[in-house]
Amino acid sequence: MIEFSNLNKWFGALHVLSDINLSVAKGEVVVVCGPSGSGKSTLIRCVNGLEPFQKGGLIVDGTELGGSEARLRDLRMEVGFVFQQFNLYPHKTALENVTLAPIHVRKLSKVDAEERGRALLAKVGLGDKMGNYPHQLSGGQQQRVAIARSLAMQPKIMLFDEPTSALDPEMINEVLDVMVSLAREGMTMMVVTHEMGFARKVADRVIFMDRGAIVEMASPETFFTAPKNDRTRDFLSKVLQH
Amino acid sequence: MLGNLNIRVMLEYLPDIWHGFLATLMLSAAGFAGAIVLGIVACALSIQPLRWLKWPAVAYVDAIRATPLLAQLYFLYFGLPRLGVLVPEMVIGVIALSLNSGAYVAEIIRSGILSIQRGQVEAGMSTGLTYLQRMRLIVLPQALRPTVSPLIGQAIVLVKDSSLLSLISVVELTRAGQMIAIDRFMPIEGLVSTALAYLVLYYLLKLMAGLWVHQNRLPGRA
């Protein structure tokens, strides 16, 4: 489903991704963790073309990235992306946020889009907040609207870029619960997160990145109990302490 | 000084002031309409990525903002006939006002667009919206709201700038006031009449701005 081959990316002189080789199968859930600045956000932003790269290849759902804008757009319809800062449209209600792309990109009728939107908002536990504007919602609620907005396009892959990092602690679980149920339904997911409980519960593989490279890749069981790399051990000792 | 204003003369010239008022209103409206069109075009060109389209827009905005309106007005007044373009002074005046204000309008709109967080654009991209859809559905509806107040401000500036057209013998409000001064040697009566008329225009614009803000409150906010 997602196939990185020797992918390299530079920001000027800074080598942000170096020789990334990774393949994610359909239905697989991959958690990416690592210290800040390790390139994990950049890695998943490459998958839907938000970041260009300079060397190597990346094939997502049969589409080679780095092609035309039109093909990139077709790909993005199949790949949902959830941002750390939610990025909801503040001038639209929760329901309008969710139905915008289905109406204008998938060309659904307003009635059909709203039906789909209502079902999704209900699914993420916001059935009573459809008419609210983003500023009237808590962070956790906003992030759940953002997840529903991505799901409304019925994507084949979902990417999450630190979806709970901007949330107050008591709101983290409501977002993770939605992600867990999504994973159990068989969605192909790449999730950048430091929520190790989530990784243990649903991840098929956990990746540790440092300085732009994949340092360790293992099943959660092995990753948490017997990490091979020193830097992974060091990192885990810091995030698992609390 | 104002205590012994000759009200009788002011009333006598009221029809002339009224015509000047209407002329200023028309010139300003035409000038501002042109400025909005020019401003939108210049702004669109300056934010798109192609360099050879961006460069002329940036040069236009810089050239206008760096030089005085009076110089631009004379440049057109004496320059256009040399290019074989013979048009009435009034048209030259409107062109000058549009060109001048257009540059400021372009910057006002650009600042509104740049105020929209990049993340919203990325969210739009990620769901497959095209560039034009992102602009139309996400960026512009939000970007235009904060530009309304500065645009009204620019319109107020334009109304007052239109007084310079009196220098190329367009009969508008300032020119009408000068008539009183010239015919009756009563400069203060002329200036006060003119000033009051400008004040009325100012309050009209302010009232319109207030109505717009009232009718277009942010959804979901008191």
Coordinates of C-alpha atoms in Angstrom, one line a residue:
Chain A
M1 CA 0.0 0.0 0.0
I2 CA 2.8 2.4 0.9
E3 CA 6.3 1.7 -0.4
F4 CA 9.3 3.8 0.4
S5 CA 12.5 2.9 -1.5
N6 CA 15.7 4.7 -0.6
L7 CA 13.9 7.9 -0.1
N8 CA 16.0 11.0 0.8
K9 CA 15.0 14.5 1.6
W10 CA 17.0 17.7 2.4
F11 CA 15.9 21.0 3.7
G12 CA 18.8 23.0 2.2
A13 CA 21.9 21.4 3.7
L14 CA 19.9 19.5 6.4
H15 CA 19.4 15.9 5.6
V16 CA 15.9 15.4 7.1
L17 CA 15.2 11.9 5.7
S18 CA 18.0 9.5 4.8
D19 CA 17.6 6.3 2.9
I20 CA 14.1 5.4 4.1
N21 CA 13.0 1.9 3.2
L22 CA 9.6 0.9 4.4
S23 CA 6.6 -0.9 3.2
V24 CA 3.2 -0.8 4.8
A25 CA 0.7 -3.4 3.8
K26 CA -3.0 -3.0 3.5
G27 CA -4.7 -3.0 6.8
E28 CA -1.5 -2.5 8.7
V29 CA -1.1 0.0 11.6
V30 CA 2.4 1.5 11.9
V31 CA 3.3 3.8 14.7
V32 CA 6.3 6.1 14.2
C33 CA 8.0 7.6 17.2
G34 CA 11.2 9.4 17.9
P35 CA 12.6 12.6 19.4
S36 CA 11.5 16.0 17.9
G37 CA 13.3 16.9 14.8
S38 CA 13.9 13.2 13.9
G39 CA 11.9 13.5 10.7
K40 CA 8.9 11.5 11.6
S41 CA 6.3 14.2 10.7
T42 CA 8.2 14.8 7.4
L43 CA 8.1 11.1 6.7
I44 CA 4.3 10.8 6.8
R45 CA 3.8 14.2 5.1
C46 CA 5.7 12.7 2.1
V47 CA 3.0 10.0 1.8
N48 CA 0.3 12.4 0.6
G49 CA 2.7 14.7 -1.1
L50 CA 2.6 17.6 1.4
E51 CA 6.4 17.4 1.3
P52 CA 8.4 16.9 -1.8
F53 CA 11.6 14.7 -1.7
Q54 CA 14.7 14.8 -3.7
K55 CA 15.9 11.2 -4.1
G56 CA 14.5 7.7 -4.1
G57 CA 11.0 6.6 -4.7
L58 CA 7.6 6.4 -2.9
I59 CA 4.6 4.5 -4.3
V60 CA 1.3 5.0 -2.5
D61 CA -1.8 3.0 -3.5
G62 CA -0.2 2.3 -6.9
T63 CA 0.7 5.9 -7.6
E64 CA 4.3 7.0 -7.9
L65 CA 4.8 10.3 -6.0
G66 CA 6.6 13.2 -7.7
G67 CA 4.3 13.0 -10.7
S68 CA 1.7 15.6 -11.9
E69 CA -0.4 17.8 -9.7
A70 CA -3.6 16.1 -11.1
R71 CA -2.4 12.6 -10.1
L72 CA -1.3 13.9 -6.7
R73 CA -4.9 15.2 -6.2
D74 CA -6.4 11.8 -7.1
L75 CA -4.1 10.2 -4.6
R76 CA -4.9 12.7 -1.9
M77 CA -8.6 11.7 -2.2
E78 CA -7.6 8.3 -1.0
V79 CA -5.3 9.3 1.8
G80 CA -6.7 11.0 4.9
F81 CA -4.4 13.3 6.9
V82 CA -5.0 14.4 10.6
F83 CA -2.9 17.3 11.8
Q84 CA -1.5 18.1 15.2
Q85 CA -3.3 21.5 15.2
F86 CA -6.6 20.0 13.8
N87 CA -6.7 22.7 11.1
L88 CA -10.5 22.8 10.9
Y89 CA -12.1 25.6 8.8
P90 CA -13.2 28.1 11.4
H91 CA -15.9 29.7 9.2
K92 CA -17.7 26.3 8.8
T93 CA -19.7 24.3 11.2
A94 CA -18.6 20.8 12.3
L95 CA -20.9 19.2 9.7
E96 CA -19.8 21.7 7.0
N97 CA -16.2 20.9 7.7
V98 CA -16.9 17.2 7.1
T99 CA -19.1 17.6 4.0
L100 CA -16.9 20.2 2.2
A101 CA -14.6 17.8 0.4
P102 CA -17.2 15.1 -0.4
I103 CA -19.4 17.7 -2.0
H104 CA -16.7 19.5 -4.0
V105 CA -14.2 16.7 -4.7
R106 CA -16.3 13.6 -4.7
K107 CA -19.3 15.5 -6.2
L108 CA -21.8 14.0 -3.8
S109 CA -25.1 15.8 -3.5
K110 CA -25.5 17.9 -0.4
V111 CA -28.1 15.5 1.0
D112 CA -25.9 12.5 0.5
A113 CA -22.8 14.3 1.9
E114 CA -24.8 15.4 5.0
E115 CA -26.1 12.0 5.6
R116 CA -22.5 10.6 5.4
G117 CA -21.3 13.5 7.6
R118 CA -23.9 13.0 10.3
A119 CA -23.1 9.3 10.5
L120 CA -19.4 10.0 10.8
L121 CA -19.8 12.7 13.4
A122 CA -22.1 10.4 15.4
K123 CA -19.5 7.7 15.1
V124 CA -16.8 9.9 16.6
G125 CA -19.3 10.8 19.4
L126 CA -20.2 14.3 18.2
G127 CA -23.8 13.6 17.1
D128 CA -24.9 16.6 19.2
K129 CA -22.3 19.0 18.0
M130 CA -22.9 19.1 14.2
G131 CA -24.0 22.7 14.1
N132 CA -21.2 24.0 16.3
Y133 CA -18.3 26.1 15.0
P134 CA -14.7 24.9 15.8
H135 CA -14.2 27.7 18.3
Q136 CA -17.2 26.3 20.2
L137 CA -15.6 22.9 20.6
S138 CA -12.9 21.6 22.9
G139 CA -9.5 20.5 21.4
G140 CA -10.5 16.8 21.7
Q141 CA -13.8 17.5 20.0
Q142 CA -12.1 19.5 17.2
Q143 CA -9.7 16.7 16.6
R144 CA -12.5 14.2 16.3
V145 CA -14.2 16.5 13.8
A146 CA -10.9 16.5 11.9
I147 CA -10.8 12.7 11.8
A148 CA -14.4 12.6 10.6
R149 CA -13.6 15.1 7.9
S150 CA -10.8 12.9 6.6
L151 CA -13.0 9.7 6.9
A152 CA -15.8 11.5 4.9
M153 CA -13.6 11.0 1.8
Q154 CA -13.6 7.3 2.4
P155 CA -9.8 7.1 2.2
K156 CA -7.9 3.8 1.9
I157 CA -5.1 5.1 4.1
M158 CA -5.1 7.4 7.2
L159 CA -2.1 9.4 8.3
F160 CA -1.9 10.9 11.8
D161 CA 0.7 13.6 12.6
E162 CA 0.9 13.7 16.4
P163 CA -2.9 13.9 16.7
T164 CA -3.0 14.2 20.5
S165 CA 0.1 16.3 21.2
A166 CA -1.9 19.6 21.3
L167 CA -4.5 18.3 23.6
D168 CA -5.1 18.6 27.3
P169 CA -4.4 15.2 29.0
E170 CA -8.1 14.5 29.8
M171 CA -9.0 14.8 26.1
I172 CA -6.3 12.5 24.7
N173 CA -8.3 9.3 25.3
E174 CA -11.4 10.4 23.5
V175 CA -9.3 10.9 20.3
L176 CA -7.3 7.7 20.8
D177 CA -10.5 5.7 21.2
V178 CA -11.6 6.8 17.8
M179 CA -8.3 5.8 16.4
V180 CA -8.3 2.4 18.0
S181 CA -11.7 1.6 16.6
L182 CA -10.6 2.7 13.2
A183 CA -7.5 0.5 13.4
R184 CA -9.7 -2.5 14.5
E185 CA -11.9 -1.9 11.4
G186 CA -8.9 -2.6 9.3
M187 CA -7.9 0.9 8.2
T188 CA -4.3 1.2 6.9
M189 CA -2.7 3.7 9.2
M190 CA 0.6 5.5 9.8
V191 CA 0.6 7.3 13.1
V192 CA 3.2 9.6 14.5
T193 CA 2.7 9.6 18.2
H194 CA 4.3 9.3 21.6
E195 CA 1.2 7.5 23.0
M196 CA 2.9 4.2 23.7
G197 CA -0.2 2.7 25.1
F198 CA -1.9 3.2 21.7
A199 CA 1.1 1.6 20.0
R200 CA 1.0 -1.4 22.3
K201 CA -2.7 -1.8 21.8
V202 CA -3.1 -1.6 18.0
A203 CA 0.2 -1.2 16.2
D204 CA 1.4 -4.0 14.0
R205 CA 4.8 -2.4 13.9
V206 CA 6.6 0.4 15.7
I207 CA 9.3 2.4 14.1
F208 CA 11.8 4.5 15.9
M209 CA 13.4 7.4 14.0
D210 CA 16.4 9.5 14.9
R211 CA 18.2 12.1 12.8
G212 CA 16.2 11.4 9.7
A213 CA 16.8 7.6 9.7
I214 CA 14.8 4.6 10.7
V215 CA 16.8 3.3 13.6
E216 CA 14.6 0.5 14.7
M217 CA 11.5 -1.3 13.4
A218 CA 9.8 -4.1 15.3
S219 CA 6.6 -5.5 16.5
P220 CA 5.3 -3.7 19.6
E221 CA 6.1 -6.7 21.8
T222 CA 9.8 -6.7 20.7
F223 CA 10.0 -3.0 20.5
F224 CA 9.0 -2.3 24.1
T225 CA 10.6 -5.4 25.8
A226 CA 13.7 -6.0 23.8
P227 CA 14.8 -2.9 21.7
K228 CA 18.1 -3.6 19.9
N229 CA 19.3 0.0 19.5
D230 CA 20.8 2.1 22.3
R231 CA 19.1 5.2 21.1
T232 CA 15.7 3.4 21.2
R233 CA 16.3 2.2 24.7
D234 CA 17.3 5.7 25.8
F235 CA 14.2 7.2 24.2
L236 CA 11.9 4.6 25.7
S237 CA 13.3 5.1 29.1
K238 CA 12.3 8.8 28.8
V239 CA 8.8 8.4 27.4
L240 CA 7.8 5.4 29.5
Q241 CA 9.0 6.8 32.8
H242 CA 5.7 8.5 33.6
Chain B
M1 CA -13.0 83.7 12.0
L2 CA -16.0 81.4 11.7
G3 CA -18.2 83.6 13.8
N4 CA -18.9 86.0 10.9
L5 CA -19.4 83.3 8.2
N6 CA -21.5 84.6 5.4
I7 CA -24.2 82.0 5.5
R8 CA -26.2 83.7 2.8
V9 CA -23.4 83.3 0.3
M10 CA -22.9 79.7 1.3
L11 CA -26.6 79.0 0.7
E12 CA -26.5 80.8 -2.6
Y13 CA -23.7 78.5 -3.8
L14 CA -25.4 75.4 -2.3
P15 CA -26.4 74.1 -5.8
D16 CA -22.7 74.3 -6.9
I17 CA -21.5 72.5 -3.8
W18 CA -24.2 69.9 -4.4
H19 CA -23.0 69.3 -8.0
G20 CA -19.5 69.2 -6.7
F21 CA -20.6 66.7 -4.0
L22 CA -22.2 64.5 -6.7
A23 CA -19.2 64.7 -8.9
T24 CA -16.8 63.7 -6.1
L25 CA -19.1 60.9 -5.2
M26 CA -19.2 59.6 -8.8
L27 CA -15.4 60.0 -9.3
S28 CA -14.7 58.3 -6.0
A29 CA -17.1 55.4 -6.7
A30 CA -15.7 54.9 -10.2
G31 CA -12.1 55.2 -8.9
F32 CA -12.7 52.8 -6.1
A33 CA -14.4 50.3 -8.3
G34 CA -11.4 50.4 -10.6
A35 CA -9.1 50.1 -7.6
I36 CA -10.8 47.0 -6.4
V37 CA -10.5 45.3 -9.8
L38 CA -6.9 46.4 -10.2
G39 CA -6.1 45.4 -6.6
I40 CA -7.6 41.9 -6.9
V41 CA -5.7 41.3 -10.2
A42 CA -2.4 42.6 -8.8
C43 CA -2.8 40.6 -5.6
A44 CA -3.7 37.4 -7.5
L45 CA -0.6 37.9 -9.6
S46 CA 1.7 38.6 -6.7
I47 CA 0.7 35.5 -4.7
Q48 CA 0.9 33.0 -7.5
P49 CA 4.2 31.3 -8.0
L50 CA 5.1 32.1 -11.7
R51 CA 7.9 34.7 -11.5
W52 CA 7.2 36.4 -14.9
L53 CA 3.6 37.1 -13.8
K54 CA 4.5 38.1 -10.3
W55 CA 7.2 40.6 -11.3
P56 CA 4.9 43.2 -13.1
A57 CA 2.4 43.1 -10.2
V58 CA 5.1 43.8 -7.6
A59 CA 6.7 46.5 -9.8
Y60 CA 3.3 48.2 -10.1
V61 CA 2.6 48.2 -6.4
D62 CA 6.1 49.5 -5.6
A63 CA 6.0 52.2 -8.2
I64 CA 2.7 53.5 -7.0
R65 CA 3.4 53.4 -3.3
A66 CA 6.8 55.1 -3.8
T67 CA 5.5 58.1 -5.7
P68 CA 3.0 60.9 -4.8
L69 CA -0.5 60.8 -6.2
L70 CA 0.0 64.3 -7.5
A71 CA 3.0 63.2 -9.6
Q72 CA 1.1 60.2 -10.9
L73 CA -1.9 62.5 -11.8
Y74 CA 0.3 64.9 -13.8
F75 CA 2.2 62.1 -15.3
L76 CA -1.0 60.7 -16.8
Y77 CA -2.4 64.2 -17.6
F78 CA 0.6 65.2 -19.7
G79 CA 1.8 61.7 -20.6
L80 CA -1.4 60.2 -22.1
P81 CA -1.9 62.9 -24.8
R82 CA 1.7 62.3 -25.9
L83 CA 0.9 58.6 -26.4
G84 CA -2.0 59.8 -28.6
V85 CA -4.6 59.0 -25.9
L86 CA -7.0 61.9 -25.8
V87 CA -9.6 61.5 -23.1
P88 CA -11.4 64.0 -20.9
E89 CA -9.7 65.2 -17.7
M90 CA -12.4 63.4 -15.7
V91 CA -11.4 60.0 -17.2
I92 CA -7.7 60.7 -16.5
G93 CA -8.7 61.6 -13.0
V94 CA -10.5 58.3 -12.5
I95 CA -7.7 56.3 -14.0
A96 CA -5.2 58.0 -11.7
L97 CA -7.4 57.3 -8.6
S98 CA -7.8 53.7 -9.6
L99 CA -4.2 53.1 -10.3
N100 CA -3.1 54.7 -7.1
S101 CA -5.7 53.1 -4.8
G102 CA -5.4 49.8 -6.6
A103 CA -1.8 49.3 -5.3
Y104 CA -2.9 49.8 -1.7
V105 CA -6.0 47.6 -2.2
A106 CA -3.7 44.9 -3.5
E107 CA -1.6 45.0 -0.4
I108 CA -4.7 45.0 1.9
I109 CA -6.1 41.9 0.2
R110 CA -2.8 40.2 0.2
S111 CA -2.4 40.7 3.9
G112 CA -5.8 39.2 4.4
I113 CA -4.9 36.1 2.4
L114 CA -1.6 35.7 4.2
S115 CA -3.4 35.9 7.5
I116 CA -5.0 32.5 6.9
Q117 CA -3.0 29.7 8.5
R118 CA -1.1 27.4 6.2
G119 CA -2.5 24.4 8.0
Q120 CA -6.0 25.1 6.6
V121 CA -4.7 25.1 3.1
E122 CA -2.9 21.9 3.8
A123 CA -6.1 20.4 5.2
G124 CA -7.9 21.4 2.0
M125 CA -5.1 19.9 -0.1
S126 CA -5.2 16.7 1.8
T127 CA -8.8 16.1 1.0
G128 CA -8.2 16.7 -2.7
L129 CA -9.4 20.3 -3.2
T130 CA -7.9 22.1 -6.2
Y131 CA -6.0 25.4 -5.8
L132 CA -9.1 27.4 -7.0
Q133 CA -11.4 25.4 -4.7
R134 CA -9.1 26.1 -1.7
M135 CA -9.1 29.8 -2.5
R136 CA -12.8 30.0 -3.1
L137 CA -14.1 27.8 -0.2
I138 CA -11.5 28.2 2.5
V139 CA -9.1 31.2 2.0
L140 CA -11.2 34.0 0.5
P141 CA -14.3 33.7 2.7
Q142 CA -12.0 34.2 5.7
A143 CA -9.4 36.5 4.1
L144 CA -11.9 39.1 2.9
R145 CA -13.6 39.7 6.3
P146 CA -10.5 41.4 8.0
T147 CA -9.9 43.4 4.9
V148 CA -13.3 45.2 5.0
S149 CA -12.2 47.8 7.6
P150 CA -8.9 48.7 5.9
L151 CA -10.7 48.8 2.5
I152 CA -13.3 51.3 3.9
G153 CA -10.3 53.3 5.2
Q154 CA -8.8 53.2 1.8
A155 CA -12.1 54.4 0.3
I156 CA -12.1 57.4 2.7
V157 CA -8.5 58.2 1.7
L158 CA -9.6 58.0 -2.0
V159 CA -12.5 60.4 -1.5
K160 CA -10.1 63.0 0.0
D161 CA -7.4 62.3 -2.7
S162 CA -10.0 63.0 -5.4
S163 CA -9.7 66.7 -4.4
L164 CA -6.4 66.7 -6.3
L165 CA -8.4 66.3 -9.5
S166 CA -9.3 70.0 -9.1
L167 CA -5.7 70.7 -10.2
I168 CA -6.4 69.2 -13.7
S169 CA -9.6 71.3 -13.9
V170 CA -12.1 68.5 -13.0
V171 CA -15.0 70.2 -11.4
E172 CA -15.6 68.4 -8.1
L173 CA -16.1 69.4 -4.5
T174 CA -12.8 71.2 -3.9
R175 CA -13.1 73.0 -7.2
A176 CA -16.7 74.0 -6.4
G177 CA -15.5 75.5 -3.1
Q178 CA -12.7 77.4 -4.9
M179 CA -15.4 79.0 -7.1
I180 CA -16.9 80.7 -4.1
A181 CA -13.4 82.0 -3.2
I182 CA -12.7 83.2 -6.7
D183 CA -16.2 84.7 -7.5
R184 CA -16.8 86.4 -4.1
F185 CA -13.4 86.6 -2.5
M186 CA -14.7 84.4 0.3
P187 CA -12.2 81.6 0.7
I188 CA -13.3 80.6 4.2
E189 CA -17.0 80.2 3.1
G190 CA -15.9 78.1 0.2
L191 CA -13.6 75.9 2.4
V192 CA -16.2 75.4 5.1
S193 CA -18.9 74.4 2.6
T194 CA -16.5 72.0 1.0
A195 CA -15.4 70.6 4.4
L196 CA -19.0 70.0 5.5
A197 CA -19.7 68.1 2.2
Y198 CA -16.6 65.9 2.7
L199 CA -17.8 65.3 6.3
V200 CA -21.1 64.1 4.9
L201 CA -19.3 61.7 2.5
Y202 CA -17.2 60.4 5.4
Y203 CA -20.2 59.6 7.5
L204 CA -21.9 57.9 4.6
L205 CA -19.0 55.6 4.2
K206 CA -18.7 55.0 7.9
L207 CA -22.4 54.2 8.1
M208 CA -22.1 51.7 5.3
A209 CA -19.1 50.1 7.0
G210 CA -21.1 49.8 10.2
L211 CA -24.0 48.2 8.5
W212 CA -21.8 45.7 6.7
V213 CA -20.1 44.7 10.0
H214 CA -23.5 44.4 11.6
Q215 CA -25.0 42.2 8.9
N216 CA -21.9 40.0 8.5
R217 CA -21.1 39.1 12.1
L218 CA -19.1 36.0 12.3
P219 CA -21.3 32.9 12.3
G220 CA -21.7 31.5 15.8
R221 CA -20.3 34.6 17.5
A222 CA -22.4 37.3 19.2

